[in-house]
Coordinates of C-alpha atoms and ligand atoms in Angstrom, one line a residue:
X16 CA 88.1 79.6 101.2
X17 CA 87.2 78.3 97.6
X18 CA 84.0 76.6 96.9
X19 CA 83.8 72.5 98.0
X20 CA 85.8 70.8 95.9
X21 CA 83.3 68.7 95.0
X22 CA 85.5 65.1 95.0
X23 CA 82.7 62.8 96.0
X24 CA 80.2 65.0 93.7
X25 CA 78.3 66.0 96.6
X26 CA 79.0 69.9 98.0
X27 CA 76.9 71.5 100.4
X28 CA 76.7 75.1 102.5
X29 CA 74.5 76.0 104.9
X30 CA 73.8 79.8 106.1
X31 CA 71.6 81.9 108.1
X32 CA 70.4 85.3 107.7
X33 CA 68.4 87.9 109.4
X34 CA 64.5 89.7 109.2
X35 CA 65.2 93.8 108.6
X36 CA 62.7 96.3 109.8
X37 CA 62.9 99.5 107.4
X38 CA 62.6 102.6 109.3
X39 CA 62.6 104.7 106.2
X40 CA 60.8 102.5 104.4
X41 CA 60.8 101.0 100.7
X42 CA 57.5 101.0 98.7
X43 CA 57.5 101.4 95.3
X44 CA 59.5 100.3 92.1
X45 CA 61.0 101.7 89.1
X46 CA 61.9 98.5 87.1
X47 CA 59.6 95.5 88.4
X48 CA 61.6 92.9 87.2
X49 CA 65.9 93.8 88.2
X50 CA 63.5 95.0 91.2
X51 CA 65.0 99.1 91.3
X52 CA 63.3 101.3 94.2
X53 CA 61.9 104.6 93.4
X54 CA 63.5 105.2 96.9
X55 CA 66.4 104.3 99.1
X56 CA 65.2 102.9 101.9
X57 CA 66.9 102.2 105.5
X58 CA 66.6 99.4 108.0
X59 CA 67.5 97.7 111.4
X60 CA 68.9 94.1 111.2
X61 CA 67.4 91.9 113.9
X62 CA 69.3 89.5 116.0
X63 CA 69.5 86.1 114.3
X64 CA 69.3 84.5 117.9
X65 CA 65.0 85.3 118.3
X66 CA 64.3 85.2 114.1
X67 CA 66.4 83.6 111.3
X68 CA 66.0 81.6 108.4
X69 CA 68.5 78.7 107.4
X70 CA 69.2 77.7 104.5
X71 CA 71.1 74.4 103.2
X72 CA 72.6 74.3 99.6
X73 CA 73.6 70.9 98.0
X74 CA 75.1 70.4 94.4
X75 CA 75.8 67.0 92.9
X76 CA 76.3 65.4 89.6
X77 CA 74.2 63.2 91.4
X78 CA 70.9 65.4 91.0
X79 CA 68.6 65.1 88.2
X80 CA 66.7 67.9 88.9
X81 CA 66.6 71.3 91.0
X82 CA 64.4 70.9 93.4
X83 CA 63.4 73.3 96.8
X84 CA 62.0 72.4 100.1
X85 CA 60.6 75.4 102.2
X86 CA 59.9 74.9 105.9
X87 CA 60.3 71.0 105.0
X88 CA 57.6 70.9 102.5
X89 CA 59.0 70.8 98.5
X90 CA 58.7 73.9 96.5
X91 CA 58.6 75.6 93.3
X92 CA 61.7 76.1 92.1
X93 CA 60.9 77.7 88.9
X94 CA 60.0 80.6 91.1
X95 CA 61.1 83.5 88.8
X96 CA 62.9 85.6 91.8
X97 CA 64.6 81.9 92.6
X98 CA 65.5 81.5 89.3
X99 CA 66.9 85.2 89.2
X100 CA 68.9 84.3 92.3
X101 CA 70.4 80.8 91.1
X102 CA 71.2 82.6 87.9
X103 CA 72.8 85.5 89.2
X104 CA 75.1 84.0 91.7
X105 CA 76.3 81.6 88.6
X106 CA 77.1 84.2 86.3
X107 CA 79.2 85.6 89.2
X108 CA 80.6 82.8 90.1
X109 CA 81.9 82.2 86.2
X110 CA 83.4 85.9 86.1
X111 CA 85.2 84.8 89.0
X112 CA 86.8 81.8 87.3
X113 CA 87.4 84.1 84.8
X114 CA 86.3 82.4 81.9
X115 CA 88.3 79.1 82.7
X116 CA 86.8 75.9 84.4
X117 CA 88.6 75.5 87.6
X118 CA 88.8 71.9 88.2
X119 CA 88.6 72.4 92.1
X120 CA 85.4 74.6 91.5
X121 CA 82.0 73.2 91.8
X122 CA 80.7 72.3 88.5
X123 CA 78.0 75.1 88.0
X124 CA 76.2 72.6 85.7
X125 CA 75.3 70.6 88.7
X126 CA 71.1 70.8 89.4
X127 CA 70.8 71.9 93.1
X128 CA 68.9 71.2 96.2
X129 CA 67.5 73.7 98.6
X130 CA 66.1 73.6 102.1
X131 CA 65.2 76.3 104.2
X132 CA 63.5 77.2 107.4
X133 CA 62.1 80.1 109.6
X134 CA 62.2 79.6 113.4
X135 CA 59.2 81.5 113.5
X136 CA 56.2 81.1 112.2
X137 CA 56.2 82.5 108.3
X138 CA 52.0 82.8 108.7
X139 CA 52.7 85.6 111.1
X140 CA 53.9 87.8 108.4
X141 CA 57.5 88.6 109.8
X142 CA 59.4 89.5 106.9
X143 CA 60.4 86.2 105.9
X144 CA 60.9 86.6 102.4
X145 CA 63.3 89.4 103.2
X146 CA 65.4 86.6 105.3
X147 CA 64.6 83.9 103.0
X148 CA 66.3 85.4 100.1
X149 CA 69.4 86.7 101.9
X150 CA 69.9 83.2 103.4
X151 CA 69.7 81.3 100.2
X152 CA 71.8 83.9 98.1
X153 CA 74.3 83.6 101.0
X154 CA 74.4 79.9 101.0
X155 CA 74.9 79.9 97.3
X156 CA 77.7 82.1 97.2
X157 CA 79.0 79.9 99.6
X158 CA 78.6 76.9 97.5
X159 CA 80.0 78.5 94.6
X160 CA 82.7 80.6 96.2
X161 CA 81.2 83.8 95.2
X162 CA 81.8 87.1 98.2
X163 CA 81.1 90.2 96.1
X164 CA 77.9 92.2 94.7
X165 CA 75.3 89.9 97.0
X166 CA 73.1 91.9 97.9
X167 CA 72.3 93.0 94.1
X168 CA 72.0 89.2 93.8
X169 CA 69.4 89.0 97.2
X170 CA 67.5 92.2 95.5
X171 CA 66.6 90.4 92.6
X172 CA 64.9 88.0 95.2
X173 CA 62.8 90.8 97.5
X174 CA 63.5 93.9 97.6
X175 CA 63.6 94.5 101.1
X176 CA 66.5 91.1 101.3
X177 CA 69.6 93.3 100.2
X178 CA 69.2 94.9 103.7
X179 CA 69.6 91.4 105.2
X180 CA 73.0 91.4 103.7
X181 CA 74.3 93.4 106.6
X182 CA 74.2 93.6 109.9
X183 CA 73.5 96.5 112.0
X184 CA 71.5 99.6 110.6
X185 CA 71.6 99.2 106.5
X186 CA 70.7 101.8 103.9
X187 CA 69.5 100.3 100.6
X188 CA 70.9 103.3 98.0
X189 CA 68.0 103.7 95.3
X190 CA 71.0 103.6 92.2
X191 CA 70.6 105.7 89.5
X192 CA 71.7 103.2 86.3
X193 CA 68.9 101.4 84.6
X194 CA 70.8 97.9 85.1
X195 CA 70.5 98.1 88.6
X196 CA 73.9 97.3 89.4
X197 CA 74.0 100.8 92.0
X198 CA 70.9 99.7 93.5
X199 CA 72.8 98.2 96.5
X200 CA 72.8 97.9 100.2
X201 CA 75.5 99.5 102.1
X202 CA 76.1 99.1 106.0
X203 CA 75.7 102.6 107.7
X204 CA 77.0 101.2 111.3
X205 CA 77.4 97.8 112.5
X206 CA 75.5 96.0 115.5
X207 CA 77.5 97.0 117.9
X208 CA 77.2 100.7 117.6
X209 CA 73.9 101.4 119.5
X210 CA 74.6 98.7 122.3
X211 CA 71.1 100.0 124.3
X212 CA 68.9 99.6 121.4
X213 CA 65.8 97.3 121.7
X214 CA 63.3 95.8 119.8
X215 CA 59.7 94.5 120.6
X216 CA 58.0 92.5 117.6
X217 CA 54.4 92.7 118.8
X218 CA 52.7 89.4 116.7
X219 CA 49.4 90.2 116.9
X220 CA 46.6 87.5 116.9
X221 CA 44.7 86.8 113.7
X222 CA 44.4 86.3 110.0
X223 CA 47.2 87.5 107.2
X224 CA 48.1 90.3 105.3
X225 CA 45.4 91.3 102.5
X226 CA 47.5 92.4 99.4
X227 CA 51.2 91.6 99.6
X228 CA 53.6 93.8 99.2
X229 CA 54.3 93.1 95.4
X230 CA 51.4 93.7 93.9
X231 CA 50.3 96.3 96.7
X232 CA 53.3 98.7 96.0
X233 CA 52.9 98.5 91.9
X234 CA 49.1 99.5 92.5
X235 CA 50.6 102.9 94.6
X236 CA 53.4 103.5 91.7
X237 CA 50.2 103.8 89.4
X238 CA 47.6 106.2 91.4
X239 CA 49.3 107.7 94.4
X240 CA 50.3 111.1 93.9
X241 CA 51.7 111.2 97.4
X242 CA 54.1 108.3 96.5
X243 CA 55.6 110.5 93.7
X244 CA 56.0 113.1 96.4
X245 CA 57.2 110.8 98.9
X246 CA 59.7 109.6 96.7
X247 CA 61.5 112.5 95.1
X248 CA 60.9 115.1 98.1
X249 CA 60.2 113.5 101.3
X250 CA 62.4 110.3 101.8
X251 CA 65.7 112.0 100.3
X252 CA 65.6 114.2 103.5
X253 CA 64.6 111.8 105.5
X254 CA 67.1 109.3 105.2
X255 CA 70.2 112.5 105.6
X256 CA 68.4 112.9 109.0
X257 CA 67.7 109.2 109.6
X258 CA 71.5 108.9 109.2
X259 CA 72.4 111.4 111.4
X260 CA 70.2 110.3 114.6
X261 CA 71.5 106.7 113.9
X262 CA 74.9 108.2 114.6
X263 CA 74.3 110.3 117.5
X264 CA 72.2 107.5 118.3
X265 CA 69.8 109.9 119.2
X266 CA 66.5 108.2 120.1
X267 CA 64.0 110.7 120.2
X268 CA 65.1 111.7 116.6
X269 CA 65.5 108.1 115.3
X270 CA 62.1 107.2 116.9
X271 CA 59.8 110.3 115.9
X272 CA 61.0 109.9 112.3
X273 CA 60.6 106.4 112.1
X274 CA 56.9 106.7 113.5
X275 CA 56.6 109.6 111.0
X276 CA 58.0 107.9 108.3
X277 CA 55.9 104.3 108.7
X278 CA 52.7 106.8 108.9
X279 CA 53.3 108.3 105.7
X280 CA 53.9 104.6 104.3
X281 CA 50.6 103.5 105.4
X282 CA 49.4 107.3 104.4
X283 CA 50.4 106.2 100.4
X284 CA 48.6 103.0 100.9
X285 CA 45.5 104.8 101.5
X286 CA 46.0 107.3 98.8
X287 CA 46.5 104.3 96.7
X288 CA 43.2 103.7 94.3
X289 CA 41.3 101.3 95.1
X290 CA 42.7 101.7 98.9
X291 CA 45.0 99.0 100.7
X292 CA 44.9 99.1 104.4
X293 CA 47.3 97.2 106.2
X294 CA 46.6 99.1 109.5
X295 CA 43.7 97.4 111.3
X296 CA 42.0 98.9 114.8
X297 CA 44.6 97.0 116.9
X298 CA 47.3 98.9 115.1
X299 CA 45.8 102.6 115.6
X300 CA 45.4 100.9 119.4
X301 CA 49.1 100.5 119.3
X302 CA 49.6 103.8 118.0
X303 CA 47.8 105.7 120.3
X304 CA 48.8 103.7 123.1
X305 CA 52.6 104.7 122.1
X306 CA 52.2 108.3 121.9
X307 CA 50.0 107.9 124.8
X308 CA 53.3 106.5 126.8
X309 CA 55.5 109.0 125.6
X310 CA 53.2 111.8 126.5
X311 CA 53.0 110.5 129.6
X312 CA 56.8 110.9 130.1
X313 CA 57.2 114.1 128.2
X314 CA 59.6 112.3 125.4
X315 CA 59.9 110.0 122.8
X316 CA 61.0 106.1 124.6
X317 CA 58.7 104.0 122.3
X318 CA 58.2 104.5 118.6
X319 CA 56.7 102.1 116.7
X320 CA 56.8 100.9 112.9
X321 CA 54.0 99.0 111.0
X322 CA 55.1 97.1 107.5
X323 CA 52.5 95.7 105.0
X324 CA 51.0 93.2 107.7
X325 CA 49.2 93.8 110.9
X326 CA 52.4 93.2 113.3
X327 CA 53.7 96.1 114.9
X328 CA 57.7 96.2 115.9
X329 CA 58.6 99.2 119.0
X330 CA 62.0 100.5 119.1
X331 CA 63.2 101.4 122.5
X332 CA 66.3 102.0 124.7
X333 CA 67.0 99.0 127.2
X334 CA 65.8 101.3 130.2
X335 CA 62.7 101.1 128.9
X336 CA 61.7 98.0 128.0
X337 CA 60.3 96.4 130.9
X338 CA 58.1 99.1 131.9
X339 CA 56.6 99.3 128.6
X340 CA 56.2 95.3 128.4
X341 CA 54.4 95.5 131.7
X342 CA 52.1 98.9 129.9
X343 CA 51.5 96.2 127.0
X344 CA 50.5 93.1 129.5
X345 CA 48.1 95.6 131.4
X346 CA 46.7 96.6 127.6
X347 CA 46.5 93.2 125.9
X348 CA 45.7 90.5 128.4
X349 CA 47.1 87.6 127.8
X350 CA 44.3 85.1 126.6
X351 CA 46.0 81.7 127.5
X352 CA 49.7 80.7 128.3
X353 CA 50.6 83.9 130.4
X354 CA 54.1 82.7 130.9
X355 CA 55.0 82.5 127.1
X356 CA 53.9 85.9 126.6
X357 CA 57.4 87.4 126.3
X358 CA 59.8 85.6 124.3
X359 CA 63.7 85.8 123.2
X360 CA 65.8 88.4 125.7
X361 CA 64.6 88.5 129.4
X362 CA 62.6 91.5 130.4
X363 CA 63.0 92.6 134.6
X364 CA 59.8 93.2 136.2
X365 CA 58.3 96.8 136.6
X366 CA 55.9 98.2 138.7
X367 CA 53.5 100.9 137.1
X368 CA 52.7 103.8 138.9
X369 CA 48.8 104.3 139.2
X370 CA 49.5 107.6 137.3
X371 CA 51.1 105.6 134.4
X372 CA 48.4 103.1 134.3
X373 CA 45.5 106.0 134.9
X374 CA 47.1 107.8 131.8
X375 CA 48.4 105.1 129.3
X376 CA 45.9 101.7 130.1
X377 CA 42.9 103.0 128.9
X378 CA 40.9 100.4 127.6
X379 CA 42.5 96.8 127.8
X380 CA 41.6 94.2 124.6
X381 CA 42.4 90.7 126.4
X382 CA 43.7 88.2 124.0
X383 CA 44.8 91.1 121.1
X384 CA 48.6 90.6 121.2
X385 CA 49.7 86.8 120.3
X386 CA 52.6 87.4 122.1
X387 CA 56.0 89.7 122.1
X388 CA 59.4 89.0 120.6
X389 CA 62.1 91.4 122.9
X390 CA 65.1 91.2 120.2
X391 CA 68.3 93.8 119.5
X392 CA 69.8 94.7 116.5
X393 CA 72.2 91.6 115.5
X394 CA 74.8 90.9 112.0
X395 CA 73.9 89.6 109.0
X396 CA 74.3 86.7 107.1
X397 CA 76.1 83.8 109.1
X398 CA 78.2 80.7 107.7
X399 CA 77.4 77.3 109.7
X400 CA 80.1 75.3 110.0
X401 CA 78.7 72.2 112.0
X402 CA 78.0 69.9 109.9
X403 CA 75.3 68.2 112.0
X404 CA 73.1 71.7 111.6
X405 CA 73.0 71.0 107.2
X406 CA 69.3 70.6 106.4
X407 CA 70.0 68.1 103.7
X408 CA 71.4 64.5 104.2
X409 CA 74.2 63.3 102.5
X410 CA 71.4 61.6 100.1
X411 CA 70.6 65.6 99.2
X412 CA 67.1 64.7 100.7
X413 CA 65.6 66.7 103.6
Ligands
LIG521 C1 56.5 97.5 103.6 O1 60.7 93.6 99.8 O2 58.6 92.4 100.4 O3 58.2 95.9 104.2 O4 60.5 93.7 96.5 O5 58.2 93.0 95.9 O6 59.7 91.5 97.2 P1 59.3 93.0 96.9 O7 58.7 93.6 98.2 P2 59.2 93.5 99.7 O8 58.6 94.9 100.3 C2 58.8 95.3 101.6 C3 58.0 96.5 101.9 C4 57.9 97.0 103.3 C5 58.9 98.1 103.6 C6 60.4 97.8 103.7 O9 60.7 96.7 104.1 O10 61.2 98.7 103.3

């Protein structure tokens, strides 16, 4: 289990790693640049078989330079948050050796190569940096035979990527040390614990986010009062009861709070000065639409979450999916290619009642919805032994 040898000078490591969708959600820091919360957040792991990133590492004395490729197109590798990562995960990987150059270790002189890729499409704003730096913090651990304090190392990346550490439902804790080394993602229950739990990624048609998440959340740490408020008051209750329904795997809990709790996210935006707005007219569409369903049925079986894009993501149970997909085919109209509306795990067939349709389809906007991802909450971080699936050749080239 120790790194490559690295005999003929050439080691390599190739990983994948999962999107997370916060339910208590993380917006705001304390220390911009070891990237500290001013809140712990919580999040679902998707299922790596509908979204991952891979992510191939390659050291060799061989390499004159670092160098990154990203979706097959080179890089900057100077990125700071790369450089944060690389750096990291080699001062790690010396306190493993203790001091003393292993001979059978990796040389962390080496320069390195990266390659990674989403299988979806990064312009559709899924949280790919959130994948993207779990993935290559877990294939440079690999390289360098490092297994401990990762996702400190994937924080220093994107926030939101210590929560793709894990699988399952993931709390990253806010820490209270200035050094950040409590501010850490912990699993709260694995995948396997809420076996009925669904989840719809609703990629909606049209352009990308305004103000990224970066320099959008800095902007609300300066002017939004309600942020402050959010922070020390609201999300410290929050996340005691998000952690609860997650064990009693209670839905109606787990869904009103995570509607609640992305509303008040989007709520700071807009108490932000000058204003960000991430929610567009499709998403209040969405939103209404959702509480029109669960109205309808007198309980909560759909809530829905927004992040700082205009994609929404609907939890549900597995009862309930393909009547909802069938509500969301009758509201967004499929423009073109009908049959590659639903993607990743099969949905049955449903037939609405004219009362459901009468109460819920109100007013149908063809061609809104791109198309939906039906996915489950999956594990985190996976090893990929095949050889064949490495991204680099043995040249180190893409
Ligand atoms: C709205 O993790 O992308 O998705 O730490 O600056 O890289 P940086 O931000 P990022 O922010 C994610 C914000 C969010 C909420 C969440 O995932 O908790």
């Amino acid at each position: 289990r120790a790194a490559m040898a690295a005999e003929r000078g050439l080691a390599m490591a190739t990983c994948t790693a999962p999107v997370n969708i916060a339910v208590i959600k993380y917006w705001g820091k304390r220390d911009t640049d070891l990237i500290l919360p001013i809140n712990s957040s919580l999040s679902v792991t998707l299922h790596q078989d509908q979204l991952k990133t891979t992510t191939t590492a390659a050291a060799s004395q061989d390499f004159t330079e670092d160098r990154l490729w990203l979706n097959g197109k080179e890089a900057d590798v100077g990125h700071p948050r790369v450089q944060a990562c690389l750096r990291e995960v080699r001062r790690l990987a010396r306190k493993r050796r203790g001091g003393g150059e292993d001979t059978a270790a990796l040389s962390l002189s080496y320069k390195i190569h990266i390659a990674s890729e989403n299988d979806f499409p990064t312009a559709a704003g899924l949280a790919s940096s959130a994948a993207g730096y779990a993935c290559l913090v877990s294939a440079l651990a690999r390289l360098y035979g490092v297994e401990e304090e990762l996702s400190e190392v994937a924080r220093r990346g994107s926030g939101s990527a210590c929560r793709s550490m894990f699988g399952g439902f993931v709390q990253w804790q806010r820490g209270e040390r200035p050094d950040g080394t409590d501010s850490l993602a912990l699993q709260v229950a694995p995948e396997t614990h809420w076996p009925e739990l669904r989840v719809l990624v609703l990629v909606v048609s049209g352009e990308k986010k305004p103000v990224g998440s970066t320099a959008g959340m800095q902007t609300s740490v300066e002017t939004s009062p309600l942020l402050k408020h959010r922070a020390e008051v609201v999300v410290p209750e929050r996340l005691a009861q998000m952690m609860r329904h997650i064990q009693d795997r209670d839905f109606e809990g787990f869904g009103q709070l995570a509607m609640r709790d992305s509303n008040q996210f989007h709520a700071t935006c807009l108490d932000t000065f000058p204003p960000i707005f991430y929610l567009t007219d499709l998403s209040r569409h969405i939103i209404a639409l959702a509480h029109r369903y669960n109205a309808h049925h007198g309980h909560t079986k759909v809530a829905y979450t927004f992040d700082a894009g205009p994609n929404a993501v609907i939890f549900a149970l597995a009862d309930t999916v393909a009547e909802f997909v069938e509500v969301l085919r009758r509201s967004f109209p499929p423009a073109t290619n009908g049959d590659q509306f639903v993607r990743g795990l099969p949905v049955g067939s449903a037939a609405l009642s004219p009362e459901l349709v009468a109460a819920v389809v109100t007013e149908p906007v063809p061609g809104a919805v791109q198309y939906i991802l039906h996915t489950k909450p999956g594990p985190g971080p996976q090893l990929v032994d095949d050889p064949s699936q490495h991204l680099l050749g043995a040249d180190g080239l893409p």
